[in-house]
Amino acid sequence: MDIRSSVLLTDFYQLTMLQGYLERGMEDTAVFECFVRTMPPQRGFFMAAGLAQLLEFLENVRFAPDELEWVANSGRFSRSFVEYLERFRFSGDLHAVPEGTVFFANEPIVRVTASLPQAQLIETRLVNLLHYQTLIASKAARCVLAAAGRPVIDFGLRRSHGAEAGLLAARASYLAGFAGSATVVAEPFFEVPVFGTMGHSFVQAHQAERHAFEHFADAQPDNVVLLLDTYDTQKGAQTVVRLALRLREKGITIKGVRLDSGDLVDQARQVRRILDDGGLGDVQITASGNLDEDAIQNIIAAQAPVDMFAVGTRLATSADMPYLDCVYKLQEYSGRPSRKKSEGKETWPGAKQVYRHYDRRGRIAHDVVTTAADIQEGQPLIRPVMESGRRCETAPALKQIREHATAELATLPGAMRRCLQAVTIPVQISSALRNLARVVDARDEVGSA
């Protein structure tokens, strides 16, 4: 059983609800929408990601023989239910905002229109795929903004929450503007450029630091980036200067050095001075070691001579905000708009569209959330991506999505680009949507009387 593609990678209540729907013949068309309820205090915007993996899942979703056997042998479900699962294919429609799009709280990023059982069963994996990559892309975008044009690399695989998370973090961060990743499998899977230097163990395995540096250069003549802080950072930099001449005689050029500990601002200044004095002004300095957007912003503000940043644990786990309040809610069933009214978890009813408005400089001014039928001025963000279970168009290449994400970040107002705290965009609810909510509330009050 391939866990990533298994339909049993779901919540148990999806199956129990599904059997309940089928026993009552509840197979009319339903509309569900996925959105993030609230904007966390540490965020000002989100970046949509994960749609490609969702579409791939929906195109191929089906119960394998061993999965059907488990359902049948569990003793919890009827034979007719197992037969339904055996025939299960997704044949619904999807509308979504393109990956790499900036969005805000309470704005739908995916709308599913399908028979109620189909739309219900895909909920868990849909949220799982969209939530994680959106979480990481949003974090990565903040790192890109903080780096102010300097390249940023993903170093997060080893502390990510599982293999799939590490791979998808590489994809999501590249989509958001990272230069690449240290995760090797991201290159054959997604064509994400792979970057890497050397570890402390390589230095420690040699009798002398200079031997480690030279042996690494001999082994990787086109990728000589040396880790300086295994013992003494300044002495390591001096060793690099002495080694450079001997390597030049072999036709090998030192590309860069990496700093991974201590006061990175002070270390970078001292190392830059040593390299420059030794005639190595072209050697770049990469900083790593528990970095995030705040640390990057501080290093940039201190005008430290760092040319590149490597962000690991705090990216792959989104350490300051490890989850988003991402939900998937029923908005309409059998032509009947509905809304949830739980305290603190209210939703707006019906299928929706989001219209974006820009100021004269091309920066986002505000968004309007309205009903799908309410045509307004502005740029509609939600587009058809799947019809009757088939994609509407060929999936864009990841580089195209990355270009779109870069253009999206350029539309953020200056305050949002400069300040990484709680500065966000006004999201307006249209009168058409408010009127629909009043109609639904009045109907539900009569129905519950």
Tab-separated table of C-alpha atoms in Angstrom:
chain	number	residue	atom	x	y	z
A	1	MET	CA	0.000	0.000	0.000
A	2	ASP	CA	1.442	3.391	-1.051
A	3	ILE	CA	0.533	5.610	1.885
A	4	ARG	CA	0.721	8.853	-0.108
A	5	SER	CA	-1.879	7.714	-2.658
A	6	SER	CA	-4.007	5.555	-0.352
A	7	VAL	CA	-7.631	6.641	-0.062
A	8	LEU	CA	-7.503	5.283	3.493
A	9	LEU	CA	-5.196	8.180	4.330
A	10	THR	CA	-8.271	9.918	5.671
A	11	ASP	CA	-10.287	10.469	8.826
A	12	PHE	CA	-12.523	7.581	9.866
A	13	TYR	CA	-15.581	9.811	9.966
A	14	GLN	CA	-15.321	10.383	6.214
A	15	LEU	CA	-16.182	6.720	5.704
A	16	THR	CA	-18.940	6.642	8.319
A	17	MET	CA	-20.561	9.795	6.893
A	18	LEU	CA	-20.216	8.396	3.385
A	19	GLN	CA	-22.155	5.253	4.246
A	20	GLY	CA	-24.810	7.405	5.915
A	21	TYR	CA	-25.192	9.555	2.781
A	22	LEU	CA	-25.458	6.515	0.532
A	23	GLU	CA	-28.011	4.736	2.697
A	24	ARG	CA	-30.248	7.842	2.499
A	25	GLY	CA	-29.668	8.426	-1.210
A	26	MET	CA	-27.989	11.765	-0.533
A	27	GLU	CA	-25.989	12.019	-3.747
A	28	ASP	CA	-27.052	15.427	-5.073
A	29	THR	CA	-24.489	18.079	-5.964
A	30	ALA	CA	-22.607	19.720	-3.104
A	31	VAL	CA	-20.306	22.738	-3.009
A	32	PHE	CA	-17.419	22.769	-0.535
A	33	GLU	CA	-14.793	25.484	-0.156
A	34	CYS	CA	-11.337	25.430	1.420
A	35	PHE	CA	-10.080	28.576	3.135
A	36	VAL	CA	-8.098	29.821	6.127
A	37	ARG	CA	-10.361	31.197	8.834
A	38	THR	CA	-8.077	33.699	10.536
A	39	MET	CA	-4.862	35.607	9.899
A	40	PRO	CA	-2.336	34.738	12.636
A	41	PRO	CA	-0.725	37.695	14.434
A	42	GLN	CA	2.659	36.733	12.941
A	43	ARG	CA	1.373	36.902	9.360
A	44	GLY	CA	0.071	39.527	6.961
A	45	PHE	CA	-0.650	37.303	3.962
A	46	PHE	CA	-0.738	33.701	2.762
A	47	MET	CA	0.580	32.171	-0.459
A	48	ALA	CA	-1.471	29.402	-2.068
A	49	ALA	CA	0.354	26.146	-2.801
A	50	GLY	CA	-0.341	22.429	-3.172
A	51	LEU	CA	-2.892	22.547	-5.990
A	52	ALA	CA	-0.757	20.416	-8.325
A	53	GLN	CA	-0.599	17.566	-5.805
A	54	LEU	CA	-4.336	17.869	-5.146
A	55	LEU	CA	-5.205	17.605	-8.840
A	56	GLU	CA	-2.927	14.592	-9.212
A	57	PHE	CA	-4.629	12.941	-6.237
A	58	LEU	CA	-8.134	13.577	-7.596
A	59	GLU	CA	-7.257	12.276	-11.058
A	60	ASN	CA	-6.010	9.003	-9.631
A	61	VAL	CA	-8.101	8.475	-6.498
A	62	ARG	CA	-9.446	4.924	-6.279
A	63	PHE	CA	-9.580	2.151	-3.723
A	64	ALA	CA	-6.955	-0.557	-4.187
A	65	PRO	CA	-7.904	-4.225	-3.637
A	66	ASP	CA	-6.121	-4.411	-0.269
A	67	GLU	CA	-7.918	-1.266	0.894
A	68	LEU	CA	-11.300	-2.650	-0.121
A	69	GLU	CA	-10.427	-5.855	1.682
A	70	TRP	CA	-9.691	-3.930	4.875
A	71	VAL	CA	-12.989	-2.026	4.665
A	72	ALA	CA	-14.932	-5.233	4.024
A	73	ASN	CA	-13.204	-7.152	6.817
A	74	SER	CA	-13.478	-4.363	9.385
A	75	GLY	CA	-17.048	-5.339	10.143
A	76	ARG	CA	-18.169	-1.727	10.187
A	77	PHE	CA	-19.596	-1.304	6.686
A	78	SER	CA	-22.182	-2.906	4.412
A	79	ARG	CA	-21.438	-4.915	1.297
A	80	SER	CA	-23.171	-2.317	-0.895
A	81	PHE	CA	-20.903	0.348	0.598
A	82	VAL	CA	-17.796	-1.656	-0.319
A	83	GLU	CA	-19.152	-2.066	-3.857
A	84	TYR	CA	-19.622	1.713	-4.084
A	85	LEU	CA	-16.019	2.249	-2.999
A	86	GLU	CA	-14.840	-0.236	-5.616
A	87	ARG	CA	-16.415	1.959	-8.325
A	88	PHE	CA	-15.330	5.251	-6.736
A	89	ARG	CA	-13.817	7.851	-9.068
A	90	PHE	CA	-13.798	11.616	-8.674
A	91	SER	CA	-15.925	13.182	-11.430
A	92	GLY	CA	-16.520	16.636	-9.982
A	93	ASP	CA	-15.390	20.178	-10.807
A	94	LEU	CA	-12.699	22.266	-9.148
A	95	HIS	CA	-12.204	26.013	-9.103
A	96	ALA	CA	-9.094	27.410	-7.436
A	97	VAL	CA	-6.713	30.322	-7.133
A	98	PRO	CA	-3.452	29.570	-8.992
A	99	GLU	CA	-0.521	28.363	-6.930
A	100	GLY	CA	1.739	31.219	-5.907
A	101	THR	CA	-1.192	33.614	-5.468
A	102	VAL	CA	-1.225	35.861	-2.423
A	103	PHE	CA	-4.477	35.566	-0.473
A	104	PHE	CA	-5.970	36.477	2.901
A	105	ALA	CA	-8.225	35.082	5.619
A	106	ASN	CA	-11.743	33.904	4.681
A	107	GLU	CA	-10.950	33.873	0.960
A	108	PRO	CA	-11.659	30.500	-0.699
A	109	ILE	CA	-8.612	29.014	-2.421
A	110	VAL	CA	-10.354	25.869	-3.712
A	111	ARG	CA	-14.012	25.218	-4.496
A	112	VAL	CA	-15.201	21.636	-5.060
A	113	THR	CA	-18.483	20.955	-6.864
A	114	ALA	CA	-19.351	17.275	-6.917
A	115	SER	CA	-21.829	14.730	-5.651
A	116	LEU	CA	-21.992	14.921	-1.866
A	117	PRO	CA	-20.249	11.563	-1.247
A	118	GLN	CA	-17.396	12.431	-3.621
A	119	ALA	CA	-16.891	15.920	-2.255
A	120	GLN	CA	-16.976	14.631	1.327
A	121	LEU	CA	-14.553	11.747	0.917
A	122	ILE	CA	-11.713	13.897	-0.481
A	123	GLU	CA	-11.804	16.410	2.404
A	124	THR	CA	-8.985	15.109	4.598
A	125	ARG	CA	-6.348	14.651	1.911
A	126	LEU	CA	-7.376	17.913	0.237
A	127	VAL	CA	-6.765	19.909	3.410
A	128	ASN	CA	-3.616	17.891	4.140
A	129	LEU	CA	-2.073	18.757	0.765
A	130	LEU	CA	-3.158	22.384	0.558
A	131	HIS	CA	-2.506	23.270	4.194
A	132	TYR	CA	1.111	22.150	4.470
A	133	GLN	CA	2.419	23.618	1.243
A	134	THR	CA	0.493	26.854	1.786
A	135	LEU	CA	1.949	27.053	5.299
A	136	ILE	CA	5.513	26.565	4.018
A	137	ALA	CA	5.146	28.777	0.941
A	138	SER	CA	3.793	31.579	3.137
A	139	LYS	CA	6.760	31.216	5.500
A	140	ALA	CA	9.236	31.010	2.630
A	141	ALA	CA	7.793	34.111	0.970
A	142	ARG	CA	8.473	36.071	4.149
A	143	CYS	CA	12.093	34.839	4.117
A	144	VAL	CA	12.414	35.933	0.485
A	145	LEU	CA	11.125	39.404	1.329
A	146	ALA	CA	13.429	39.665	4.345
A	147	ALA	CA	16.468	38.639	2.268
A	148	ALA	CA	15.971	41.681	0.018
A	149	GLY	CA	17.207	40.061	-3.180
A	150	ARG	CA	19.810	37.726	-1.697
A	151	PRO	CA	19.308	34.022	-2.516
A	152	VAL	CA	17.718	31.766	0.112
A	153	ILE	CA	18.123	27.959	0.197
A	154	ASP	CA	15.977	25.288	1.891
A	155	PHE	CA	17.972	23.190	4.387
A	156	GLY	CA	14.972	21.712	6.223
A	157	LEU	CA	14.683	18.035	5.257
A	158	ARG	CA	16.335	16.351	8.236
A	159	ARG	CA	14.019	17.962	10.794
A	160	SER	CA	10.880	18.049	8.683
A	161	HIS	CA	7.912	16.031	9.894
A	162	GLY	CA	8.410	13.071	7.588
A	163	ALA	CA	9.692	12.354	4.088
A	164	GLU	CA	6.719	13.778	2.166
A	165	ALA	CA	6.837	16.963	4.239
A	166	GLY	CA	10.524	17.452	3.500
A	167	LEU	CA	10.021	16.999	-0.238
A	168	LEU	CA	6.963	19.242	-0.390
A	169	ALA	CA	8.743	21.898	1.697
A	170	ALA	CA	11.446	22.004	-0.979
A	171	ARG	CA	8.768	22.457	-3.637
A	172	ALA	CA	6.751	25.049	-1.741
A	173	SER	CA	9.785	27.139	-0.797
A	174	TYR	CA	11.117	27.131	-4.371
A	175	LEU	CA	7.659	28.106	-5.605
A	176	ALA	CA	7.720	31.053	-3.188
A	177	GLY	CA	11.076	32.312	-4.436
A	178	PHE	CA	13.859	30.261	-2.823
A	179	ALA	CA	16.848	29.636	-5.081
A	180	GLY	CA	16.790	25.908	-4.392
A	181	SER	CA	17.044	23.184	-1.783
A	182	ALA	CA	19.510	20.776	-0.210
A	183	THR	CA	16.901	18.003	-0.592
A	184	VAL	CA	18.334	15.898	-3.420
A	185	VAL	CA	15.100	14.191	-4.478
A	186	ALA	CA	13.485	17.601	-5.112
A	187	GLU	CA	15.548	17.930	-8.299
A	188	PRO	CA	14.395	14.736	-10.080
A	189	PHE	CA	10.833	15.133	-8.753
A	190	PHE	CA	10.267	18.858	-9.277
A	191	GLU	CA	13.376	20.251	-11.027
A	192	VAL	CA	14.228	22.283	-7.939
A	193	PRO	CA	17.935	23.249	-8.113
A	194	VAL	CA	19.981	21.402	-5.502
A	195	PHE	CA	22.549	23.191	-3.341
A	196	GLY	CA	24.943	21.822	-0.756
A	197	THR	CA	28.237	22.411	0.979
A	198	MET	CA	29.877	20.103	3.515
A	199	GLY	CA	29.183	18.996	7.079
A	200	HIS	CA	31.258	19.302	10.241
A	201	SER	CA	31.794	15.540	10.190
A	202	PHE	CA	33.800	15.828	6.964
A	203	VAL	CA	36.206	18.232	8.662
A	204	GLN	CA	36.386	16.169	11.845
A	205	ALA	CA	37.152	13.008	9.902
A	206	HIS	CA	40.433	14.529	8.696
A	207	GLN	CA	43.572	15.046	10.772
A	208	ALA	CA	43.677	18.741	9.861
A	209	GLU	CA	41.111	21.249	8.660
A	210	ARG	CA	43.273	22.219	5.687
A	211	HIS	CA	43.330	18.590	4.531
A	212	ALA	CA	39.534	18.425	4.709
A	213	PHE	CA	39.158	21.613	2.674
A	214	GLU	CA	41.593	20.485	-0.011
A	215	HIS	CA	40.154	16.978	-0.256
A	216	PHE	CA	36.648	18.391	-0.607
A	217	ALA	CA	37.825	20.778	-3.336
A	218	ASP	CA	39.465	17.885	-5.199
A	219	ALA	CA	36.271	15.849	-4.951
A	220	GLN	CA	33.939	18.740	-5.878
A	221	PRO	CA	35.994	21.117	-8.029
A	222	ASP	CA	32.906	22.875	-9.406
A	223	ASN	CA	31.196	23.274	-6.037
A	224	VAL	CA	33.822	24.377	-3.530
A	225	VAL	CA	31.876	25.849	-0.623
A	226	LEU	CA	33.704	25.286	2.651
A	227	LEU	CA	32.282	25.168	6.186
A	228	LEU	CA	34.403	27.375	8.437
A	229	ASP	CA	33.184	26.989	12.002
A	230	THR	CA	34.015	23.399	12.989
A	231	TYR	CA	36.833	24.678	15.222
A	232	ASP	CA	37.704	28.391	14.947
A	233	THR	CA	35.927	30.432	12.298
A	234	GLN	CA	38.626	33.057	11.763
A	235	LYS	CA	41.361	30.440	11.556
A	236	GLY	CA	39.224	28.528	9.098
A	237	ALA	CA	38.967	31.622	6.908
A	238	GLN	CA	42.734	32.074	7.063
A	239	THR	CA	43.143	28.437	6.006
A	240	VAL	CA	40.919	29.118	3.013
A	241	VAL	CA	43.107	32.051	1.975
A	242	ARG	CA	46.253	29.944	2.139
A	243	LEU	CA	44.607	27.099	0.266
A	244	ALA	CA	43.229	29.258	-2.551
A	245	LEU	CA	46.579	29.728	-4.315
A	246	ARG	CA	47.327	25.995	-4.365
A	247	LEU	CA	43.842	25.251	-5.684
A	248	ARG	CA	44.212	27.846	-8.433
A	249	GLU	CA	47.244	25.943	-9.668
A	250	LYS	CA	44.916	22.945	-10.072
A	251	GLY	CA	42.356	25.071	-11.899
A	252	ILE	CA	39.963	25.019	-8.938
A	253	THR	CA	38.235	28.174	-7.663
A	254	ILE	CA	36.713	28.495	-4.200
A	255	LYS	CA	33.111	29.623	-4.684
A	256	GLY	CA	32.092	30.290	-1.115
A	257	VAL	CA	32.247	29.637	2.592
A	258	ARG	CA	29.471	28.860	5.068
A	259	LEU	CA	28.961	30.153	8.612
A	260	ASP	CA	26.689	28.057	10.804
A	261	SER	CA	27.088	29.212	14.409
A	262	GLY	CA	27.861	32.072	16.761
A	263	ASP	CA	27.170	35.738	16.132
A	264	LEU	CA	26.656	35.549	12.381
A	265	VAL	CA	26.861	39.314	11.922
A	266	ASP	CA	30.222	39.563	13.674
A	267	GLN	CA	31.516	36.343	12.118
A	268	ALA	CA	30.564	37.478	8.618
A	269	ARG	CA	32.352	40.801	9.064
A	270	GLN	CA	35.539	39.175	10.311
A	271	VAL	CA	35.539	36.488	7.640
A	272	ARG	CA	34.830	39.041	4.890
A	273	ARG	CA	37.822	41.088	6.056
A	274	ILE	CA	40.111	38.043	6.055
A	275	LEU	CA	38.947	36.927	2.604
A	276	ASP	CA	39.242	40.403	1.102
A	277	ASP	CA	42.692	40.951	2.567
A	278	GLY	CA	43.696	37.598	1.077
A	279	GLY	CA	42.517	38.560	-2.398
A	280	LEU	CA	39.352	36.464	-2.252
A	281	GLY	CA	36.811	39.225	-2.745
A	282	ASP	CA	34.722	37.025	-5.044
A	283	VAL	CA	34.236	34.272	-2.464
A	284	GLN	CA	30.647	34.441	-1.217
A	285	ILE	CA	29.491	33.987	2.367
A	286	THR	CA	26.478	31.797	3.138
A	287	ALA	CA	24.864	31.997	6.583
A	288	SER	CA	22.905	29.130	8.148
A	289	GLY	CA	21.979	27.929	11.627
A	290	ASN	CA	18.427	28.355	12.984
A	291	LEU	CA	17.589	31.171	10.593
A	292	ASP	CA	14.135	32.478	9.780
A	293	GLU	CA	12.749	35.703	8.323
A	294	ASP	CA	13.323	37.650	11.542
A	295	ALA	CA	16.959	36.537	11.821
A	296	ILE	CA	17.534	37.298	8.131
A	297	GLN	CA	15.980	40.732	8.524
A	298	ASN	CA	18.259	41.462	11.496
A	299	ILE	CA	21.351	40.376	9.559
A	300	ILE	CA	20.370	42.567	6.618
A	301	ALA	CA	19.608	45.518	8.914
A	302	ALA	CA	23.081	45.164	10.464
A	303	GLN	CA	24.554	45.363	6.947
A	304	ALA	CA	26.463	42.138	7.509
A	305	PRO	CA	28.307	40.946	4.366
A	306	VAL	CA	26.210	37.801	3.880
A	307	ASP	CA	25.527	36.849	0.254
A	308	MET	CA	23.180	33.900	0.737
A	309	PHE	CA	21.001	32.392	3.452
A	310	ALA	CA	20.164	28.749	4.199
A	311	VAL	CA	16.957	28.236	6.207
A	312	GLY	CA	16.173	24.818	7.642
A	313	THR	CA	14.214	23.763	10.715
A	314	ARG	CA	12.284	26.979	11.181
A	315	LEU	CA	11.089	26.793	7.589
A	316	ALA	CA	10.163	23.110	7.265
A	317	THR	CA	8.274	23.178	10.579
A	318	SER	CA	7.076	26.798	10.248
A	319	ALA	CA	8.334	27.069	13.812
A	320	ASP	CA	6.662	30.334	14.826
A	321	MET	CA	3.281	29.314	13.363
A	322	PRO	CA	3.200	25.519	12.824
A	323	TYR	CA	-0.352	25.391	11.483
A	324	LEU	CA	-3.020	27.486	9.799
A	325	ASP	CA	-6.718	27.375	10.672
A	326	CYS	CA	-7.368	25.797	7.273
A	327	VAL	CA	-10.849	24.296	6.799
A	328	TYR	CA	-13.100	22.715	4.162
A	329	LYS	CA	-16.756	23.579	4.607
A	330	LEU	CA	-20.063	22.723	2.939
A	331	GLN	CA	-21.501	25.873	1.327
A	332	GLU	CA	-24.363	24.424	-0.693
A	333	TYR	CA	-26.183	21.111	-1.115
A	334	SER	CA	-28.804	20.205	-3.696
A	335	GLY	CA	-29.107	23.870	-4.733
A	336	ARG	CA	-29.638	24.976	-1.118
A	337	PRO	CA	-27.002	27.427	0.222
A	338	SER	CA	-25.908	26.709	3.762
A	339	ARG	CA	-23.640	28.209	6.394
A	340	LYS	CA	-22.105	27.185	9.677
A	341	LYS	CA	-23.007	29.436	12.620
A	342	SER	CA	-20.914	27.945	15.420
A	343	GLU	CA	-19.490	30.602	17.710
A	344	GLY	CA	-16.166	31.806	16.335
A	345	LYS	CA	-16.458	29.513	13.315
A	346	GLU	CA	-19.160	31.169	11.214
A	347	THR	CA	-19.009	30.785	7.432
A	348	TRP	CA	-20.510	32.695	4.520
A	349	PRO	CA	-22.957	30.610	2.415
A	350	GLY	CA	-22.880	29.564	-1.216
A	351	ALA	CA	-20.229	29.314	-3.918
A	352	LYS	CA	-17.997	32.378	-3.923
A	353	GLN	CA	-15.585	34.443	-5.967
A	354	VAL	CA	-12.846	36.846	-4.834
A	355	TYR	CA	-12.192	40.090	-6.728
A	356	ARG	CA	-8.871	41.871	-6.253
A	357	HIS	CA	-8.480	45.619	-6.559
A	358	TYR	CA	-5.170	47.424	-7.104
A	359	ASP	CA	-4.063	50.986	-6.571
A	360	ARG	CA	-2.487	53.126	-9.291
A	361	ARG	CA	0.964	51.690	-8.564
A	362	GLY	CA	-0.262	48.131	-9.104
A	363	ARG	CA	-0.239	47.271	-5.388
A	364	ILE	CA	-3.104	45.379	-3.747
A	365	ALA	CA	-5.620	47.829	-2.302
A	366	HIS	CA	-8.361	45.489	-1.122
A	367	ASP	CA	-10.248	42.279	-1.954
A	368	VAL	CA	-13.971	41.667	-2.195
A	369	VAL	CA	-15.514	38.265	-1.413
A	370	THR	CA	-18.883	37.795	-3.079
A	371	THR	CA	-21.180	35.139	-4.526
A	372	ALA	CA	-19.998	33.319	-7.642
A	373	ALA	CA	-22.912	34.813	-9.609
A	374	ASP	CA	-22.201	38.412	-8.543
A	375	ILE	CA	-19.973	39.800	-11.311
A	376	GLN	CA	-17.914	42.723	-10.052
A	377	GLU	CA	-15.095	44.981	-11.124
A	378	GLY	CA	-11.594	43.866	-10.253
A	379	GLN	CA	-9.538	40.767	-10.990
A	380	PRO	CA	-11.319	37.455	-10.246
A	381	LEU	CA	-8.925	35.132	-8.441
A	382	ILE	CA	-10.783	31.809	-8.557
A	383	ARG	CA	-10.567	29.959	-11.882
A	384	PRO	CA	-11.790	26.598	-13.235
A	385	VAL	CA	-9.043	23.967	-13.029
A	386	MET	CA	-10.933	20.650	-13.283
A	387	GLU	CA	-14.175	19.701	-15.007
A	388	SER	CA	-15.868	16.299	-14.640
A	389	GLY	CA	-12.734	14.920	-13.005
A	390	ARG	CA	-10.364	16.091	-15.734
A	391	ARG	CA	-7.946	19.015	-15.742
A	392	CYS	CA	-9.051	22.025	-17.743
A	393	GLU	CA	-5.524	22.685	-18.983
A	394	THR	CA	-1.978	21.352	-18.799
A	395	ALA	CA	-0.387	21.903	-15.411
A	396	PRO	CA	2.008	24.872	-15.403
A	397	ALA	CA	5.683	24.135	-14.833
A	398	LEU	CA	6.982	24.878	-11.345
A	399	LYS	CA	9.185	27.655	-12.750
A	400	GLN	CA	6.072	29.325	-14.185
A	401	ILE	CA	4.365	29.114	-10.803
A	402	ARG	CA	7.500	30.582	-9.212
A	403	GLU	CA	7.398	33.509	-11.647
A	404	HIS	CA	3.752	34.090	-10.756
A	405	ALA	CA	4.606	34.041	-7.035
A	406	THR	CA	7.375	36.594	-7.579
A	407	ALA	CA	4.937	38.852	-9.428
A	408	GLU	CA	2.395	38.417	-6.628
A	409	LEU	CA	4.892	39.469	-3.951
A	410	ALA	CA	5.645	42.565	-6.008
A	411	THR	CA	1.976	43.605	-5.641
A	412	LEU	CA	2.174	43.738	-1.835
A	413	PRO	CA	2.026	47.298	-0.479
A	414	GLY	CA	5.329	48.725	0.727
A	415	ALA	CA	4.387	48.413	4.388
A	416	MET	CA	3.817	44.676	3.979
A	417	ARG	CA	7.117	44.200	2.154
A	418	ARG	CA	9.109	46.138	4.744
A	419	CYS	CA	7.307	45.007	7.889
A	420	LEU	CA	6.957	41.310	8.633
A	421	GLN	CA	4.460	41.754	11.445
A	422	ALA	CA	0.675	42.000	11.410
A	423	VAL	CA	0.094	44.313	8.439
A	424	THR	CA	-2.580	42.944	6.145
A	425	ILE	CA	-5.060	43.886	3.417
A	426	PRO	CA	-8.749	44.750	3.935
A	427	VAL	CA	-11.066	41.965	2.797
A	428	GLN	CA	-14.589	43.215	2.133
A	429	ILE	CA	-17.751	41.094	2.132
A	430	SER	CA	-20.099	42.157	-0.662
A	431	SER	CA	-23.698	43.182	-0.123
A	432	ALA	CA	-24.786	40.258	-2.313
A	433	LEU	CA	-23.082	37.785	0.021
A	434	ARG	CA	-24.445	39.483	3.132
A	435	ASN	CA	-27.951	39.398	1.649
A	436	LEU	CA	-27.619	35.698	0.887
A	437	ALA	CA	-26.511	35.054	4.471
A	438	ARG	CA	-29.615	36.861	5.773
A	439	VAL	CA	-31.857	34.760	3.532
A	440	VAL	CA	-30.193	31.534	4.711
A	441	ASP	CA	-30.451	32.592	8.378
A	442	ALA	CA	-34.134	33.420	8.038
A	443	ARG	CA	-34.820	30.101	6.328
A	444	ASP	CA	-32.920	28.149	8.980
A	445	GLU	CA	-34.778	29.942	11.777
A	446	VAL	CA	-38.112	28.939	10.256
A	447	GLY	CA	-36.904	25.389	9.737
A	448	SER	CA	-35.770	25.009	13.342
A	449	ALA	CA	-38.972	26.451	14.828
